[in-house]
Coordinates of C-alpha atoms in Angstrom, one line a residue:
X1 CA 101.3 143.0 141.9
X2 CA 104.6 141.1 142.4
X3 CA 107.7 141.5 140.2
X4 CA 110.9 139.4 140.2
X5 CA 114.1 141.4 139.4
X6 CA 117.2 139.6 138.3
X7 CA 120.3 141.4 139.7
X8 CA 120.5 144.0 142.5
X9 CA 123.2 146.4 141.3
X10 CA 120.7 148.6 139.5
X11 CA 117.7 148.0 141.8
X12 CA 118.0 151.3 143.6
X13 CA 117.0 152.9 140.2
X14 CA 113.5 151.5 140.7
X15 CA 113.1 150.8 144.4
X16 CA 111.5 154.2 145.1
X17 CA 109.0 153.8 142.2
X18 CA 108.0 150.3 143.4
X19 CA 107.2 151.7 146.8
X20 CA 105.2 154.5 145.2
X21 CA 103.2 152.0 143.1
X22 CA 102.7 149.5 146.0
X23 CA 104.4 146.7 144.0
X24 CA 105.9 143.8 145.8
X25 CA 109.5 143.1 144.8
X26 CA 111.7 140.0 144.8
X27 CA 115.3 140.1 143.8
X28 CA 117.6 137.3 142.8
X29 CA 121.4 137.8 143.0
X30 CA 124.4 135.6 142.7
X31 CA 126.6 137.8 145.0
X32 CA 125.5 137.7 148.6
X33 CA 127.5 140.9 149.3
X34 CA 125.9 142.8 146.4
X35 CA 124.5 146.3 147.0
X36 CA 120.7 147.1 147.3
X37 CA 119.6 143.7 148.4
X38 CA 117.9 145.2 151.5
X39 CA 115.8 147.4 149.3
X40 CA 113.7 144.5 148.1
X41 CA 110.7 142.9 149.9
X42 CA 112.3 139.5 149.4
X43 CA 115.7 138.3 148.2
X44 CA 117.2 135.0 147.0
X45 CA 120.9 134.3 146.7
X46 CA 121.2 132.0 143.7
X47 CA 123.9 130.4 141.5
X48 CA 124.9 132.3 138.3
X49 CA 122.7 131.6 135.3
X50 CA 119.0 131.9 134.6
X51 CA 117.8 128.4 135.8
X52 CA 117.2 129.4 139.4
X53 CA 115.6 132.8 138.7
X54 CA 113.2 131.1 136.3
X55 CA 112.4 128.4 139.0
X56 CA 111.7 131.2 141.6
X57 CA 109.5 133.2 139.1
X58 CA 107.3 130.1 138.8
X59 CA 107.4 129.2 142.4
X60 CA 106.6 132.7 143.6
X61 CA 103.9 133.1 140.9
X62 CA 105.1 136.5 140.0
X63 CA 103.3 138.8 137.5
X64 CA 106.4 139.7 135.6
X65 CA 110.2 139.4 135.5
X66 CA 112.5 142.4 134.9
X67 CA 116.2 141.6 134.4
X68 CA 118.4 144.4 135.7
X69 CA 121.6 143.2 134.1
X70 CA 124.1 145.8 133.0
X71 CA 126.7 143.5 131.3
X72 CA 126.4 141.7 128.0
X73 CA 127.5 138.0 128.6
X74 CA 124.3 136.8 130.3
X75 CA 121.9 138.5 127.9
X76 CA 121.5 135.6 125.5
X77 CA 120.6 133.3 128.5
X78 CA 118.1 136.0 129.6
X79 CA 116.6 135.8 126.1
X80 CA 116.2 132.0 126.4
X81 CA 114.6 132.4 129.8
X82 CA 112.2 134.9 128.4
X83 CA 111.2 132.7 125.5
X84 CA 110.5 129.8 127.9
X85 CA 108.7 131.7 130.7
X86 CA 106.4 133.6 128.3
X87 CA 105.5 130.5 126.1
X88 CA 105.2 127.9 128.8
X89 CA 104.2 129.9 131.9
X90 CA 102.6 133.0 130.6
X91 CA 104.9 135.2 132.7
X92 CA 106.1 138.3 130.8
X93 CA 109.8 139.0 130.9
X94 CA 110.6 142.7 130.1
X95 CA 113.6 142.1 128.0
X96 CA 114.6 141.1 124.5
X97 CA 114.2 137.6 123.1
X98 CA 117.0 135.2 122.5
X99 CA 117.1 136.1 118.8
X100 CA 117.5 139.8 119.5
X101 CA 119.9 139.5 122.4
X102 CA 122.1 137.0 120.5
X103 CA 122.2 139.3 117.5
X104 CA 123.2 142.4 119.6
X105 CA 125.9 140.4 121.4
X106 CA 127.6 139.7 118.1
X107 CA 129.0 143.0 116.8
X108 CA 130.0 141.5 113.5
X109 CA 126.7 140.0 112.6
X110 CA 125.0 143.2 113.9
X111 CA 127.0 145.2 111.3
X112 CA 126.2 142.7 108.6
X113 CA 122.5 143.2 109.3
X114 CA 122.8 147.0 109.3
X115 CA 124.6 146.9 106.1
X116 CA 122.0 144.7 104.5
X117 CA 119.2 147.0 105.6
X118 CA 121.0 150.1 104.2
X119 CA 121.8 151.6 107.6
X120 CA 125.1 153.3 107.7
X121 CA 127.9 151.6 109.7
X122 CA 131.7 152.1 109.4
X123 CA 133.2 150.0 106.7
X124 CA 134.4 146.7 108.0
X125 CA 135.8 143.3 107.0
X126 CA 136.6 140.0 108.7
X127 CA 140.4 139.3 109.0
X128 CA 141.6 135.9 108.0
X129 CA 144.9 134.2 108.9
X130 CA 147.6 134.6 107.8
X131 CA 147.0 138.3 108.5
X132 CA 148.1 140.9 105.9
X133 CA 150.0 143.2 108.3
X134 CA 151.3 145.5 105.5
X135 CA 147.7 146.1 104.3
X136 CA 146.5 146.9 107.8
X137 CA 149.4 149.3 108.4
X138 CA 148.5 151.2 105.3
X139 CA 145.0 151.9 106.8
X140 CA 146.2 153.3 110.1
X141 CA 144.5 154.5 112.3
X142 CA 142.2 151.5 112.2
X143 CA 139.8 149.9 114.7
X144 CA 140.3 146.2 115.5
X145 CA 137.4 144.4 117.2
X146 CA 136.2 141.0 118.3
X147 CA 132.4 140.2 117.9
X148 CA 131.9 140.1 121.7
X149 CA 132.9 142.7 124.2
X150 CA 131.6 145.7 126.1
X151 CA 132.7 149.1 127.3
X152 CA 135.9 149.1 125.2
X153 CA 136.9 145.4 125.9
X154 CA 137.6 143.6 122.7
X155 CA 138.3 146.9 120.9
X156 CA 141.6 148.5 119.9
X157 CA 142.2 151.7 118.1
X158 CA 145.5 150.8 116.4
X159 CA 147.8 153.7 115.6
X160 CA 151.0 151.8 114.8
X161 CA 152.1 148.4 113.7
X162 CA 152.9 147.4 117.4
X163 CA 149.2 148.0 118.3
X164 CA 148.1 145.7 115.4
X165 CA 150.5 142.9 116.3
X166 CA 149.6 143.0 120.0
X167 CA 145.9 142.8 119.3
X168 CA 146.3 140.0 116.7
X169 CA 148.4 138.0 119.0
X170 CA 146.0 138.3 121.9
X171 CA 142.6 137.9 120.2
X172 CA 141.0 135.7 117.6
X173 CA 137.9 136.0 115.4
X174 CA 138.9 139.6 114.6
X175 CA 137.4 142.1 112.2
X176 CA 138.7 145.5 111.2
X177 CA 136.6 148.7 111.1
X178 CA 137.2 152.1 109.6
X179 CA 138.2 154.8 112.1
X180 CA 135.7 157.6 112.1
X181 CA 136.9 161.0 113.3
X182 CA 134.0 162.7 115.1
X183 CA 132.1 162.1 118.3
X184 CA 130.2 159.3 120.0
X185 CA 126.4 159.3 120.6
X186 CA 124.2 157.0 122.6
X187 CA 120.4 156.9 122.4
X188 CA 118.1 154.7 124.4
X189 CA 115.0 153.2 122.8
X190 CA 112.0 151.7 124.7
X191 CA 109.8 149.2 122.9
X192 CA 106.9 147.0 124.0
X193 CA 103.9 145.5 122.3
X194 CA 105.3 146.5 118.9
X195 CA 105.4 150.2 119.9
X196 CA 108.7 152.1 120.0
X197 CA 109.8 155.4 121.5
X198 CA 113.4 156.8 121.3
X199 CA 114.6 159.1 124.0
X200 CA 117.3 161.8 123.7
X201 CA 120.6 161.4 121.8
X202 CA 123.5 161.9 124.3
X203 CA 126.8 163.3 123.4
X204 CA 129.6 161.1 124.9
X205 CA 132.7 162.9 123.7
X206 CA 135.0 163.0 120.7
X207 CA 136.5 159.9 119.2
X208 CA 140.1 159.6 120.2
X209 CA 143.1 157.6 119.1
X210 CA 143.8 156.8 122.8
X211 CA 140.5 154.9 123.0
X212 CA 139.4 156.6 126.2
X213 CA 136.6 154.7 128.0
X214 CA 133.2 156.5 127.8
X215 CA 133.0 156.5 131.7
X216 CA 136.0 158.9 131.8
X217 CA 134.4 161.4 129.4
X218 CA 132.0 164.3 130.1
X219 CA 128.6 163.7 128.5
X220 CA 126.1 166.3 127.4
X221 CA 122.6 166.5 126.2
X222 CA 120.8 167.6 124.1
X223 CA 123.2 167.3 121.1
X224 CA 124.3 170.7 120.0
X225 CA 125.5 170.2 116.4
X226 CA 124.5 171.5 113.0
X227 CA 121.5 169.8 111.6
X228 CA 120.3 168.3 114.8
X229 CA 117.5 169.8 116.9
X230 CA 117.3 167.4 119.9
X231 CA 114.3 169.3 121.2
X232 CA 112.3 167.9 118.4
X233 CA 111.5 164.2 118.9
X234 CA 111.4 163.6 115.2
X235 CA 115.1 164.4 114.6
X236 CA 117.1 162.1 112.3
X237 CA 118.8 160.1 115.1
X238 CA 115.5 159.5 117.0
X239 CA 113.9 158.2 113.8
X240 CA 116.9 156.0 113.0
X241 CA 116.8 154.6 116.6
X242 CA 113.1 153.6 116.3
X243 CA 113.7 152.1 112.9
X244 CA 116.5 149.9 114.3
X245 CA 114.4 148.9 117.4
X246 CA 111.6 147.8 115.1
X247 CA 114.0 146.0 112.8
X248 CA 115.5 143.8 115.4
X249 CA 112.2 143.5 117.5
X250 CA 113.7 144.8 120.7
X251 CA 111.6 144.4 123.9
X252 CA 112.1 146.4 127.0
X253 CA 115.1 148.7 126.4
X254 CA 118.0 149.0 124.0
X255 CA 121.0 151.3 123.9
X256 CA 122.3 152.2 120.4
X257 CA 125.8 153.5 119.9
X258 CA 126.4 155.9 117.0
X259 CA 129.5 157.7 115.6
X260 CA 128.9 161.1 114.0
X261 CA 131.5 161.8 111.2
X262 CA 132.6 165.4 111.4
X263 CA 133.8 165.4 107.8
X264 CA 130.8 163.8 106.0
X265 CA 128.1 164.7 108.7
X266 CA 126.9 161.1 108.5
X267 CA 125.8 159.1 111.5
X268 CA 127.2 155.5 111.6
X269 CA 125.6 152.9 113.9
X270 CA 128.3 150.8 115.6
X271 CA 126.5 148.5 118.0
X272 CA 123.3 147.6 119.8
X273 CA 123.0 146.7 123.5
X274 CA 119.9 145.0 124.8
X275 CA 120.4 146.1 128.4
X276 CA 120.0 149.2 130.5
X277 CA 122.0 152.0 129.1
X278 CA 125.1 153.5 130.7
X279 CA 123.6 156.9 129.7
X280 CA 120.2 156.3 131.4
X281 CA 120.8 159.0 134.0
X282 CA 121.5 161.5 131.2
X283 CA 118.2 160.3 129.5
X284 CA 116.3 160.9 132.8
X285 CA 117.9 164.3 133.4
X286 CA 117.1 165.5 129.9
X287 CA 113.7 164.0 129.2
X288 CA 112.3 163.3 132.7
X289 CA 111.7 159.8 131.5
X290 CA 113.3 157.2 133.8
X291 CA 114.1 154.1 131.6
X292 CA 114.1 151.5 134.3
X293 CA 110.8 152.8 135.7
X294 CA 109.4 152.5 132.2
X295 CA 110.2 148.7 132.4
X296 CA 108.0 148.5 135.5
X297 CA 105.2 150.3 133.6
X298 CA 105.5 147.7 130.8
X299 CA 105.2 144.9 133.5
X300 CA 102.1 146.6 134.8
X301 CA 100.5 146.5 131.4
X302 CA 99.8 150.2 131.1
X303 CA 102.7 151.3 128.8
X304 CA 102.1 153.1 125.5
X305 CA 104.7 154.9 123.3
X306 CA 102.3 157.8 122.6
X307 CA 101.8 158.4 126.3
X308 CA 105.6 158.4 126.9
X309 CA 106.2 160.8 124.1
X310 CA 103.7 163.2 125.5
X311 CA 105.6 163.4 128.7
X312 CA 109.1 164.0 127.3
X313 CA 110.6 167.3 128.6
X314 CA 113.5 169.3 127.3
X315 CA 116.2 170.0 129.9
X316 CA 119.9 170.5 129.4
X317 CA 122.2 168.0 131.2
X318 CA 125.7 166.9 131.8
X319 CA 127.5 164.0 133.4
X320 CA 130.9 164.4 134.9
X321 CA 133.3 161.8 136.4
X322 CA 134.3 163.1 139.8
X323 CA 135.9 160.0 141.4
X324 CA 134.5 160.8 144.8
X325 CA 131.7 163.3 145.2
X326 CA 132.6 166.3 147.5
X327 CA 132.0 165.3 151.1
X328 CA 130.5 168.7 151.9
X329 CA 127.8 168.3 149.3
X330 CA 124.6 166.3 150.1
X331 CA 124.0 163.2 148.0
X332 CA 120.3 162.8 147.0
X333 CA 118.8 159.8 148.7
X334 CA 116.9 158.6 145.6
X335 CA 118.1 158.7 142.0
X336 CA 115.4 161.2 141.1
X337 CA 115.9 164.7 139.9
X338 CA 114.2 167.2 142.2
X339 CA 113.1 170.1 140.1
X340 CA 114.5 171.7 137.0
X341 CA 118.0 172.5 138.4
X342 CA 119.1 169.4 140.3
X343 CA 121.5 166.5 140.3
X344 CA 122.0 162.9 141.3
X345 CA 125.2 161.0 142.2
X346 CA 125.9 157.4 141.0
X347 CA 128.6 154.9 140.7
X348 CA 130.8 153.1 143.2
X349 CA 133.2 154.8 145.6
X350 CA 136.3 156.3 143.8
X351 CA 134.4 156.0 140.4
X352 CA 131.4 158.2 141.1
X353 CA 129.8 160.4 138.5
X354 CA 127.4 163.3 139.0
X355 CA 124.6 163.9 136.5
X356 CA 123.3 167.5 136.5
X357 CA 120.0 168.9 135.1
X358 CA 119.2 172.5 134.3
X359 CA 116.6 174.5 132.5
X360 CA 119.1 175.8 129.9
X361 CA 122.8 175.8 129.2
X362 CA 123.5 179.0 131.1
X363 CA 121.9 177.5 134.2
X364 CA 123.7 174.2 133.6
X365 CA 127.1 176.0 133.7
X366 CA 126.1 177.8 136.9
X367 CA 124.8 174.7 138.7
X368 CA 127.9 172.8 137.7
X369 CA 130.4 175.5 138.8
X370 CA 128.5 176.0 142.1
X371 CA 128.2 172.2 142.8
X372 CA 131.7 171.2 141.7
X373 CA 133.7 174.5 141.8
X374 CA 137.1 172.9 142.3
X375 CA 136.6 170.3 139.6
X376 CA 135.1 172.8 137.2
X377 CA 137.9 175.3 137.5
X378 CA 140.6 172.6 137.2
X379 CA 139.1 171.2 134.1
X380 CA 137.8 174.5 132.6
X381 CA 134.3 173.1 132.1
X382 CA 131.9 175.2 130.0
X383 CA 128.9 173.8 128.1
X384 CA 128.2 175.3 124.7

C-alpha cells in the first residue's frame, strides 16, 4: 500500500506505524528545511497549495492521501482537493470535505449552526459600524473575535475600554461573545464511513482574563469534575461530540473546543477544527488510541468505530510545558507510550512539552515529580 502525506511536521507521529504496517510513504512539503522529511520513503518539495500534491497523488497512483496539516488556513483548499480526487480519481482523502472545512474555518457561521441545532454556545452577536462602545463597555469582560483565527489569534478577552478600542481598530468583521467563567475542554472525534467515535475530554485549564495561550497551560485527563465520569465513554461530552461530528459530516478527525461554565454547569461549544488536535498526545496517553495512526487505518479500509471503542483504555495523564526537556532525561525515540507509566516529549526546542501517562492520579503525581522534580517543585504541581 502507498499513502501520500501532505506536510512533514507531524509525520513522526505516524512514521513508526507505517514501518510496522509495511506501508510505503510519500511526503509533500513546501519547506525544504522542514523536519521529518527523511522519515518518508519518498519526498517532494512543492509550492504552497494543493495543486501539486494532487498532481503527485495521481502520478504516483497512491492508494490514499492523508493531510497532516496542523493550521487552519489551508484546510478549505484541502477540502476542495478531497472532493476532486475522490470524485474524479477514486483516491480517498482522509480529511473533511470543502463544506465541512469551510464551515469550521468560520467561527461565526459555526456558532450560528450550533445555535440553530439547539447546541449550547456562548451568546454572541455581530458588531456593526459605527460601534456602540458604551454598550460594549457595559458588558465587560467580553470576548471579541473575528470569524477566522487559530490558537488565540483573532481573539481578545477585553477587560477595559482600551482593549475594546485596540481590537476594533486593528480588526474587521468582528463579533462579540459572552465571557464564560470556567475551564476549557478539548475532545477529539474520529469519523469515517458515517461512523463516529469520540475520545477523551481533555482539561486545558481555567478561562482567564489574561487570555493565556493553551500551550502555556498544564492539561489533564480524564476530566475530574462533578457530573462527569470520563471513564465511561457515554458521558455527556462524548455524546455531544459525536452528535456534532455527525451533524457537520466530519471525515478523518476533528477537534472540538468547549467551555464548561462553573456557575451553570453547562458545556458551551465554541469552535470546531477539522485538523489534528493539539491535545492528540493527551488523547493517546489517556485512551491508548493514537489519532493520526487511526487516519492510516481509515486509509487501509479496516477502520470501524465499534472496534476503536473496544480498545479504549483509561489511564490518567498530564501535559506540561517545560521549555526544554531536562538534558539528563532520555527522550523516547518514537512518540509512543511504553507501558502504563511512561511519557513522550514533543514540540520544538525551547517550546517543548512532556505528556505523561500513569495508571492512576497517585502514580501520575509520582511519575511527574520524579521526571521533572525541579519544575514540579517550582510550580507546586499536584493532580487532583
